[in-house]
mmCIF file of C-alpha atoms in Angstrom:
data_model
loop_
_atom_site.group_PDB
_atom_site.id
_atom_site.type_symbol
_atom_site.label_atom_id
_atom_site.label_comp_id
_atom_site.label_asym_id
_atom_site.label_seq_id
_atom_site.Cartn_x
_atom_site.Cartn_y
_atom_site.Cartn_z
ATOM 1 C CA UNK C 1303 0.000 0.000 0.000
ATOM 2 C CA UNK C 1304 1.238 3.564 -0.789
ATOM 3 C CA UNK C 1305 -0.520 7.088 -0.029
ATOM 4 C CA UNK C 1306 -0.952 9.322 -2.450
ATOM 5 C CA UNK C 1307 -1.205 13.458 -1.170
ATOM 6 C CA UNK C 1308 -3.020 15.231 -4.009
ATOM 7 C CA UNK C 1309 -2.559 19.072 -3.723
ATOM 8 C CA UNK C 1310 -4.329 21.669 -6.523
ATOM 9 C CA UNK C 1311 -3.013 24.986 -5.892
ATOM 10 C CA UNK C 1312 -2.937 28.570 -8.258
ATOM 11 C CA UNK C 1313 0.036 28.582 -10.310
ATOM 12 C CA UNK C 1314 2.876 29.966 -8.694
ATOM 13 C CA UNK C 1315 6.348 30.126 -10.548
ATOM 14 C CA UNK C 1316 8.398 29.623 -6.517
ATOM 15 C CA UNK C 1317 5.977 26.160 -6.120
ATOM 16 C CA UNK C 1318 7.379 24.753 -9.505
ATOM 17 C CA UNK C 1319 10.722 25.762 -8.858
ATOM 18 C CA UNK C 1320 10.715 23.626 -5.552
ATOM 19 C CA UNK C 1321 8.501 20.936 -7.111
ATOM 20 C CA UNK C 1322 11.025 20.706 -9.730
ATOM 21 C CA UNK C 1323 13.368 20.512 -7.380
ATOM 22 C CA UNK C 1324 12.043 17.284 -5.431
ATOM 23 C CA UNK C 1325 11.700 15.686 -8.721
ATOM 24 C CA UNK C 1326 7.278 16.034 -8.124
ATOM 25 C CA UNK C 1327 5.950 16.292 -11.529
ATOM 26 C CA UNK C 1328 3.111 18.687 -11.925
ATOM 27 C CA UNK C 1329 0.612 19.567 -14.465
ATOM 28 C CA UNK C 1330 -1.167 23.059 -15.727
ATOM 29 C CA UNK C 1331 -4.885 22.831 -15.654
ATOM 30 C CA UNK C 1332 -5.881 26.283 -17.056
ATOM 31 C CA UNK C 1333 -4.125 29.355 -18.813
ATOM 32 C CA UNK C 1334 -5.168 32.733 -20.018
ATOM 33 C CA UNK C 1335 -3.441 33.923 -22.698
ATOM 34 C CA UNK C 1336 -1.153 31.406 -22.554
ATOM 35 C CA UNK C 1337 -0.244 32.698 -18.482
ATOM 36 C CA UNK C 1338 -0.976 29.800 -16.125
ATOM 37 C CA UNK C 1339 -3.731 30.191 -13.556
ATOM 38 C CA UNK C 1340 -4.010 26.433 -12.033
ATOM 39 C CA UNK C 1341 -1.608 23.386 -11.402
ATOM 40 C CA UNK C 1342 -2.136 19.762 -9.367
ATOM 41 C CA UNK C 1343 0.326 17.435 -8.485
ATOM 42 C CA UNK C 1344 0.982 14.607 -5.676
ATOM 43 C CA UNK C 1345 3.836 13.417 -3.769
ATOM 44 C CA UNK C 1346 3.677 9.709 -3.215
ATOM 45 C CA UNK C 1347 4.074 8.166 0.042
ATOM 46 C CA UNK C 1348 7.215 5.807 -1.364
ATOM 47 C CA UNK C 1349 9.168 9.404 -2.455
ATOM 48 C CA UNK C 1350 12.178 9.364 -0.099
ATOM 49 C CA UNK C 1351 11.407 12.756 1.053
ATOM 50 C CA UNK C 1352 8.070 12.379 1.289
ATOM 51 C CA UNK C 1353 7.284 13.994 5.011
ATOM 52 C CA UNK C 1354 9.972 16.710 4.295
ATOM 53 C CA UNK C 1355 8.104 17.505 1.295
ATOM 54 C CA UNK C 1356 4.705 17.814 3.030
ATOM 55 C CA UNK C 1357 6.261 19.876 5.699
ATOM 56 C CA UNK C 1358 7.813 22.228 2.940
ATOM 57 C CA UNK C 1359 4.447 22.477 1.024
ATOM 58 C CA UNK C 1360 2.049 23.652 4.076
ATOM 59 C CA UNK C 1361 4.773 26.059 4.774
ATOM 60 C CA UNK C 1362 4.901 27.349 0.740
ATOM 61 C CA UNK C 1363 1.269 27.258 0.002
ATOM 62 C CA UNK C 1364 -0.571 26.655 3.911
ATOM 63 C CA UNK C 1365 -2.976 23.813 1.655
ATOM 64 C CA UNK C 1366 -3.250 20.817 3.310
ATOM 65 C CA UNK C 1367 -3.954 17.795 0.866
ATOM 66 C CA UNK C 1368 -6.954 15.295 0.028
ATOM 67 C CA UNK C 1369 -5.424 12.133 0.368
ATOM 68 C CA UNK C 1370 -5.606 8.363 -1.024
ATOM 69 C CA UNK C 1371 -4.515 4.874 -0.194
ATOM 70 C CA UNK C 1372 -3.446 2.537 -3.046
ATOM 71 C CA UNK C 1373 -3.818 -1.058 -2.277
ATOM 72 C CA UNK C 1374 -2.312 -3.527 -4.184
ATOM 73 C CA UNK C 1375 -3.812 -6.385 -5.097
ATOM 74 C CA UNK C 1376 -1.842 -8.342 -2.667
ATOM 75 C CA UNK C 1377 -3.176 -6.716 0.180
ATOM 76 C CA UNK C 1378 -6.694 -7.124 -1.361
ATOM 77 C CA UNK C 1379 -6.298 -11.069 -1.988
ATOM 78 C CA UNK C 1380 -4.894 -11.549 1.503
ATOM 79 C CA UNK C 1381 -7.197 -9.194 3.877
ATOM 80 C CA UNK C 1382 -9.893 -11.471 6.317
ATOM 81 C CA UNK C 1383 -12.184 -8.573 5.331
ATOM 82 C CA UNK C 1384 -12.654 -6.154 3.251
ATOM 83 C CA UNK C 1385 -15.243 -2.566 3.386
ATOM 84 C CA UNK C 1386 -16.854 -2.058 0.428
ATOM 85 C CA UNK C 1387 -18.994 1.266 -1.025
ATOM 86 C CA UNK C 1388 -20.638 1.325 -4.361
ATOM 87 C CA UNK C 1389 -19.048 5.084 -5.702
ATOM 88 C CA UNK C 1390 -22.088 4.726 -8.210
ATOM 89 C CA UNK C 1391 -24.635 7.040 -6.642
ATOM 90 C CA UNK C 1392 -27.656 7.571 -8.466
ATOM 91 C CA UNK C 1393 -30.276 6.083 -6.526
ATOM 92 C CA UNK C 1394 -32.905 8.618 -5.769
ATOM 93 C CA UNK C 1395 -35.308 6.927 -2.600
ATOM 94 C CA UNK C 1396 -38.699 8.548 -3.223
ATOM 95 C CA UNK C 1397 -40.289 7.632 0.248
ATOM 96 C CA UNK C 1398 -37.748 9.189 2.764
ATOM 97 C CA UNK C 1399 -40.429 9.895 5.492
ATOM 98 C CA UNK C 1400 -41.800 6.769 4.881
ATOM 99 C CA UNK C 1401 -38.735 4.113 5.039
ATOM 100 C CA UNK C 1402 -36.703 6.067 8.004
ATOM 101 C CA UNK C 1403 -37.371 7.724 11.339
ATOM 102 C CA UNK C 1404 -35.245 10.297 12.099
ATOM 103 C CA UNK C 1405 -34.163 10.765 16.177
ATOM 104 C CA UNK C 1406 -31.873 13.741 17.520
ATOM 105 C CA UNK C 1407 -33.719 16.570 14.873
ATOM 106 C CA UNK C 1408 -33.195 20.287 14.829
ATOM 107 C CA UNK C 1409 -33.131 23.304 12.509
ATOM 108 C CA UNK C 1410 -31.569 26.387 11.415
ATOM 109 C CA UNK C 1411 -31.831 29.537 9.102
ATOM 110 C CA UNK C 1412 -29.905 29.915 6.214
ATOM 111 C CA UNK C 1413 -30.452 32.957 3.992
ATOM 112 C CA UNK C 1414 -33.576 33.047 5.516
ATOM 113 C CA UNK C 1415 -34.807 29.777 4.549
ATOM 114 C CA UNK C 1416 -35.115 27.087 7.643
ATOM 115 C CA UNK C 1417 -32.516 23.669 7.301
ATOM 116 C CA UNK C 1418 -33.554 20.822 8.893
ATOM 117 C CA UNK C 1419 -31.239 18.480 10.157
ATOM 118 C CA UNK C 1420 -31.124 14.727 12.094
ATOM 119 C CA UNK C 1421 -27.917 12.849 13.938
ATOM 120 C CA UNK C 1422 -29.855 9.503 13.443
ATOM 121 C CA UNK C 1423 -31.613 7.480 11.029
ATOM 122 C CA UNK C 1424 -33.153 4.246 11.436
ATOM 123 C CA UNK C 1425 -34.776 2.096 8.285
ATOM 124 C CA UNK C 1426 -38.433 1.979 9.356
ATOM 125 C CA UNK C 1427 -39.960 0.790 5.915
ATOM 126 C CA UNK C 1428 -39.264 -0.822 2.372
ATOM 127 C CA UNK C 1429 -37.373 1.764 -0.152
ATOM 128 C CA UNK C 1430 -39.640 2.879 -2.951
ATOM 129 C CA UNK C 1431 -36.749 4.562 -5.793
ATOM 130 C CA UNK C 1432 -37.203 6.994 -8.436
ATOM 131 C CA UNK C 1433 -35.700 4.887 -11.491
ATOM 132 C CA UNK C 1434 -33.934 1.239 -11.577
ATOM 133 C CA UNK C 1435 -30.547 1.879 -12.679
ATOM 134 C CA UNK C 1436 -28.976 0.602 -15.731
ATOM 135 C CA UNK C 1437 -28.623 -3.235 -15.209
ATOM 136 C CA UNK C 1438 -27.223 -3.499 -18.617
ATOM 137 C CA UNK C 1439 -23.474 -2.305 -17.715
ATOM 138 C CA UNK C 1440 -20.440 -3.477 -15.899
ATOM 139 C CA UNK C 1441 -21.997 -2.085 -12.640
ATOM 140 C CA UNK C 1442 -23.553 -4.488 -10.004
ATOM 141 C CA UNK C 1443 -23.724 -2.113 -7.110
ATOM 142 C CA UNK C 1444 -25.454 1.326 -6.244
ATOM 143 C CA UNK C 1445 -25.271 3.888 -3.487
ATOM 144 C CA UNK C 1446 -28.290 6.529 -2.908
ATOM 145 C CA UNK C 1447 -28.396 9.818 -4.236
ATOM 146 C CA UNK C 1448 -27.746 11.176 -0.589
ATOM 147 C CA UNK C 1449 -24.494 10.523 0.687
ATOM 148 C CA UNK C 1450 -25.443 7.429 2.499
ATOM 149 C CA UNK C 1451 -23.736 4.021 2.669
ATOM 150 C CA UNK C 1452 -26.939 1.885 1.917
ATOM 151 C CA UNK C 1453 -25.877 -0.619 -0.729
ATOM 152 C CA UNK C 1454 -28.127 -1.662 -3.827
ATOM 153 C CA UNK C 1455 -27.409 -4.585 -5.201
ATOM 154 C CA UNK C 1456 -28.570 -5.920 -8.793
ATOM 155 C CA UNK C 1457 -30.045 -9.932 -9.731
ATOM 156 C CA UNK C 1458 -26.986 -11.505 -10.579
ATOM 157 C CA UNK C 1459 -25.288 -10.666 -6.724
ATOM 158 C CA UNK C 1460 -28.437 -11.553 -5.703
ATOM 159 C CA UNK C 1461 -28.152 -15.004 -7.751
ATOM 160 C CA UNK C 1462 -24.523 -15.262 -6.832
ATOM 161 C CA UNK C 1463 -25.192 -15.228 -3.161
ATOM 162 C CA UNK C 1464 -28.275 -17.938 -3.076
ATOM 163 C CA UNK C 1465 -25.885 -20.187 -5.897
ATOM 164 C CA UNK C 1466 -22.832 -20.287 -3.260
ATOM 165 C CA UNK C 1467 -25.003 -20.014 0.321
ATOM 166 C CA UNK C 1468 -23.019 -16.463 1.352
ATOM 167 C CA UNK C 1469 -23.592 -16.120 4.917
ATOM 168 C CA UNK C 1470 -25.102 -13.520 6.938
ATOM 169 C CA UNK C 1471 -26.561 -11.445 3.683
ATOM 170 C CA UNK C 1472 -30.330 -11.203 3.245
ATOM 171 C CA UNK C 1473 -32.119 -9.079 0.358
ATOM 172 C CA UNK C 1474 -34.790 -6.663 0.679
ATOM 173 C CA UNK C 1475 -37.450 -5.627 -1.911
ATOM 174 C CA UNK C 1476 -37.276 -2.621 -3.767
ATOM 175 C CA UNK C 1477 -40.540 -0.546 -4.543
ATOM 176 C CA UNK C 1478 -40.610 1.258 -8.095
ATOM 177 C CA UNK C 1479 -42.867 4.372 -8.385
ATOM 178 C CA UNK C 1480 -45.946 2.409 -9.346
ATOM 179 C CA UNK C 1481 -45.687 0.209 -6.378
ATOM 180 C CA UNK C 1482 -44.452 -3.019 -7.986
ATOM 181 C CA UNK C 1483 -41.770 -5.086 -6.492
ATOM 182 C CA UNK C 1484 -38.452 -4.008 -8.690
ATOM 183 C CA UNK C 1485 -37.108 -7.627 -10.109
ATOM 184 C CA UNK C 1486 -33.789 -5.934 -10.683
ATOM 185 C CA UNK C 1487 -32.857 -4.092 -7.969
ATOM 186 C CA UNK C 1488 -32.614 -5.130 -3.961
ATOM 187 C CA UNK C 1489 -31.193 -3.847 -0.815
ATOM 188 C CA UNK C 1490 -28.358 -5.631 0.873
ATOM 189 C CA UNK C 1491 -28.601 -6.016 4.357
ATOM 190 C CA UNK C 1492 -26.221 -7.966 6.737
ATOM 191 C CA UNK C 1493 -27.331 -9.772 9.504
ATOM 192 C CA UNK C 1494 -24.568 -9.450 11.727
ATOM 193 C CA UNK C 1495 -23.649 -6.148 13.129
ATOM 194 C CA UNK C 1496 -20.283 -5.435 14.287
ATOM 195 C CA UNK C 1497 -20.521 -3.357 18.150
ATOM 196 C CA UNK C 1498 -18.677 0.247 18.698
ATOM 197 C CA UNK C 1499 -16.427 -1.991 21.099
ATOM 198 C CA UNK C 1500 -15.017 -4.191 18.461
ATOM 199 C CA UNK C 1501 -13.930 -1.434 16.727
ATOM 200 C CA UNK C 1502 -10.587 -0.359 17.202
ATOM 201 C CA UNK C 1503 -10.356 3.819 17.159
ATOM 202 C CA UNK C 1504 -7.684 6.086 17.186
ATOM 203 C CA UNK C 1505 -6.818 6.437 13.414
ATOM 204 C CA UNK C 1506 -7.667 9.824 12.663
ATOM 205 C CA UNK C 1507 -11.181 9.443 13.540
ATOM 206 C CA UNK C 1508 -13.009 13.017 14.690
ATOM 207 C CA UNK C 1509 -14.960 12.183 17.174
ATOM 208 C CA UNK C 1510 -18.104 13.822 18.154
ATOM 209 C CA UNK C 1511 -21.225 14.024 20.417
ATOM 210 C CA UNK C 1512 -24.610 14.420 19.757
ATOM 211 C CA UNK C 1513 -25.987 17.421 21.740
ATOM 212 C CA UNK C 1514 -29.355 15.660 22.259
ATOM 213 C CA UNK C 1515 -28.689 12.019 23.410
ATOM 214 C CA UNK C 1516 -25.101 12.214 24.067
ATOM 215 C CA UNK C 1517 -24.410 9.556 21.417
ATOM 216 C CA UNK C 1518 -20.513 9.354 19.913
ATOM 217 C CA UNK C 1519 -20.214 9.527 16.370
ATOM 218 C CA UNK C 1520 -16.974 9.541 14.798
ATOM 219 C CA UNK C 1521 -15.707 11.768 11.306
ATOM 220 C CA UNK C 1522 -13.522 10.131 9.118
ATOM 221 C CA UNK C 1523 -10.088 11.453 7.685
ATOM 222 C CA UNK C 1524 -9.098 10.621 3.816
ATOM 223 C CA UNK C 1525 -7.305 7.230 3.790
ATOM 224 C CA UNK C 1526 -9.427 6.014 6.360
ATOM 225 C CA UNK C 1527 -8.588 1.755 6.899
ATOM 226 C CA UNK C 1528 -10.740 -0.190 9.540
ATOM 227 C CA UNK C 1529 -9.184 -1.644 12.665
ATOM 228 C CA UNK C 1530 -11.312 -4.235 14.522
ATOM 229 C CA UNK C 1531 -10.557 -6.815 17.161
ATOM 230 C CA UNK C 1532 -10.085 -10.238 15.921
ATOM 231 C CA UNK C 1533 -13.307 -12.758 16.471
ATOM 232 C CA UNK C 1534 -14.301 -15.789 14.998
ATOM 233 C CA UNK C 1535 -17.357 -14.492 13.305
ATOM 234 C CA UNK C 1536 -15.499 -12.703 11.131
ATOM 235 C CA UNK C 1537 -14.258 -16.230 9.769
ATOM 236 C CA UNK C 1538 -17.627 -17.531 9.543
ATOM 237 C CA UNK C 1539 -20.102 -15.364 7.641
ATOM 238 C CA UNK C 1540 -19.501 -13.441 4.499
ATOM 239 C CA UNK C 1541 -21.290 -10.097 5.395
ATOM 240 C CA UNK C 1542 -21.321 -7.494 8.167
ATOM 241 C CA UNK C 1543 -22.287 -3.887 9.086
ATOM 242 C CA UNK C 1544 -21.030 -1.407 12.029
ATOM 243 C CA UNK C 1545 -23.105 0.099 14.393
ATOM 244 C CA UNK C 1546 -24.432 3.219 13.015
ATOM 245 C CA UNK C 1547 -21.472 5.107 14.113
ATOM 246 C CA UNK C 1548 -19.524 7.174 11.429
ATOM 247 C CA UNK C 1549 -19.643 10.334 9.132
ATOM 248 C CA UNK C 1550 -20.277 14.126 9.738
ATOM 249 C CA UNK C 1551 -23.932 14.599 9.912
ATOM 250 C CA UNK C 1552 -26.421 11.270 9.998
ATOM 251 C CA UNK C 1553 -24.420 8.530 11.773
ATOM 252 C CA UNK C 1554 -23.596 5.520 8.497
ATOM 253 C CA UNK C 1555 -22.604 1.992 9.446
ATOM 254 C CA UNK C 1556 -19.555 0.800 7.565
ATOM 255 C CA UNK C 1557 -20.582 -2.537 5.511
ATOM 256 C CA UNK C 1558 -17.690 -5.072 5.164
ATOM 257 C CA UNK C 1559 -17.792 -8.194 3.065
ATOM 258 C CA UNK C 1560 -15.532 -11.734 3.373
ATOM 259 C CA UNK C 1561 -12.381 -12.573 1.645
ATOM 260 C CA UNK C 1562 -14.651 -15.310 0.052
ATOM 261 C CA UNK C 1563 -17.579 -13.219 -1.410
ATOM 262 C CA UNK C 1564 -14.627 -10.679 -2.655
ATOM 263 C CA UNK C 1565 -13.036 -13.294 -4.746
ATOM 264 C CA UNK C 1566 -16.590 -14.584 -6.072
ATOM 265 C CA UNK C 1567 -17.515 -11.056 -7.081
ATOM 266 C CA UNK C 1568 -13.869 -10.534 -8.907
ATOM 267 C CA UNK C 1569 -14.396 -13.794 -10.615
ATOM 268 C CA UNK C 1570 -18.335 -13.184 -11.894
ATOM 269 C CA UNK C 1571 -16.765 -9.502 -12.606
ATOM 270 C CA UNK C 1572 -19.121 -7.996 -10.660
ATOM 271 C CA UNK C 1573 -16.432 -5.277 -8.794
ATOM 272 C CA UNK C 1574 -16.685 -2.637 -11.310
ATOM 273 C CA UNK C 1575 -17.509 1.121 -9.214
ATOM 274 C CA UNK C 1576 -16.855 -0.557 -5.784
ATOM 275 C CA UNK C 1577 -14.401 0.953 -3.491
ATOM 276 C CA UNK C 1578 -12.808 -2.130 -1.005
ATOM 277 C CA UNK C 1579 -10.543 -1.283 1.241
ATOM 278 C CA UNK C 1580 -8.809 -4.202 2.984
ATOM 279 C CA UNK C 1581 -9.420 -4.510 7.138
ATOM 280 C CA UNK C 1582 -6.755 -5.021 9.474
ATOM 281 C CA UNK C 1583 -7.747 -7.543 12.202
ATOM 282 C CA UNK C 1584 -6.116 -6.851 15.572
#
């Protein structure tokens, strides 16, 4: 695994200079009259200078950078478990009020229009959508339209997981607009949830408090890898979900999936828009 620290900055003539200097490559995004305006580049975690680098580049420009982990596939082939996020978002839920309840509300003006906001969600009801999604392409999996971690899964994972008995995954029914049962699109659940105290903090995590109920949630930095104590459920089923317990606003469970059902979905080629990031058992 390597990090990658992605900076995008105005052009400055000093910034190449010392880029140039540290051997970072660099590329112009925009120019006016053929002046530059804009530049990105990223200084790579293997660079032998790497933290010098950083150092040098908050004092040059004060940015601080959006980062990413790498993985090989080595670290992917030999993880226990692995998180995984459909970055395909374009689920629209059409019955919000009617699938969740939302705990810990409150509100606020904003240009003199009143925001309402919840810490916590909890699925009440079946998810009625907008539109099923494309089942016709490379993609298998779908996020919603909101931000959240829900995961939408398409017939052949459904298929996949009743053809090799995956453990600990059950399927919920979609509604479509007209009310019929969507035979193409289902929710993926896990039956096992995985308890704040079997997750191992202290990696960058922001932790917070809602005012209301006193509950801890917990921000994520860029990068972010999940720590968990060892137990031998994790060796037994193929599917699991945190406690609704991270992001900045409405608390998200994490969902994590098996080594096994990984290497099923990369051999039915059904990984295409999923973000897995490997899990490091403690």
């Amino acid at each position: 695994m390597k990090y990658e620290y992605f900076f995008g900055s105005r052009w400055r003539q000093d910034l190449c200079a010392y880029l140039e200097k540290n051997n970072v490559s660099y590329k112009i995004l925009d120019e006016v009259d053929n002046v530059p305006r804009f530049m990105k580049f990223s200084v790579w975690s293997n660079h032998n200078e790497c933290e010098s680098i950083l150092s040098d580049l908050y004092k040059l420009t004060g940015l601080r950078p959006w980062v990413q982990a790498h993985y090989s596939e080595k670290d992917f082939s030999t993880a226990e478990l692995l998180t995984i996020r459909p970055q395909s978002i374009k689920i629209c839920i059409e019955n919000i009020d009617e699938s969740f309840r939302y705990d810990c509300c409150w509100s606020y003006m904003a240009d003199k229009i009143e925001i309402h906001k919840a810490n916590h969600e909890e699925q009440i009801g079946t998810i009625m959508i907008k539109k099923e999604p494309s089942t016709t392409t490379k993609t298998a999996f779908w996020g919603p339209d909101d931000g959240g971690t829900i995961i939408f899964a398409d017939k052949k994972v459904f298929d996949l997981v009743q053809k090799e008995n995956l453990k600990g995954i059950f399927f919920q029914d979609i509604l479509l607009k007209n009310r019929k049962i969507s035979e193409k699109v289902f929710q993926m659940l896990a039956d096992h949830t995985i308890q704040h105290e079997d997750i191992v903090l202290g990696r960058g995590e922001r932790e917070q408090t809602c005012p209301m109920c006193g509950k801890k949630q917990y921000a994520l930095p860029d990068a972010y890898q999940l720590h968990l104590r060892d137990a031998l459920v994790y060796h037994e089923i193929d599917f699991f979900s945190t406690e609704r317990i991270f992001g900045d606003g409405i608390a998200q469970p994490i969902y994590l999936i098996s080594q096994r059902f990984y290497q099923l979905l990369k051999q039915n080629k059904l990984t295409a828009q999923v973000n897995f990031v490997p899990v490091i058992l403690e």
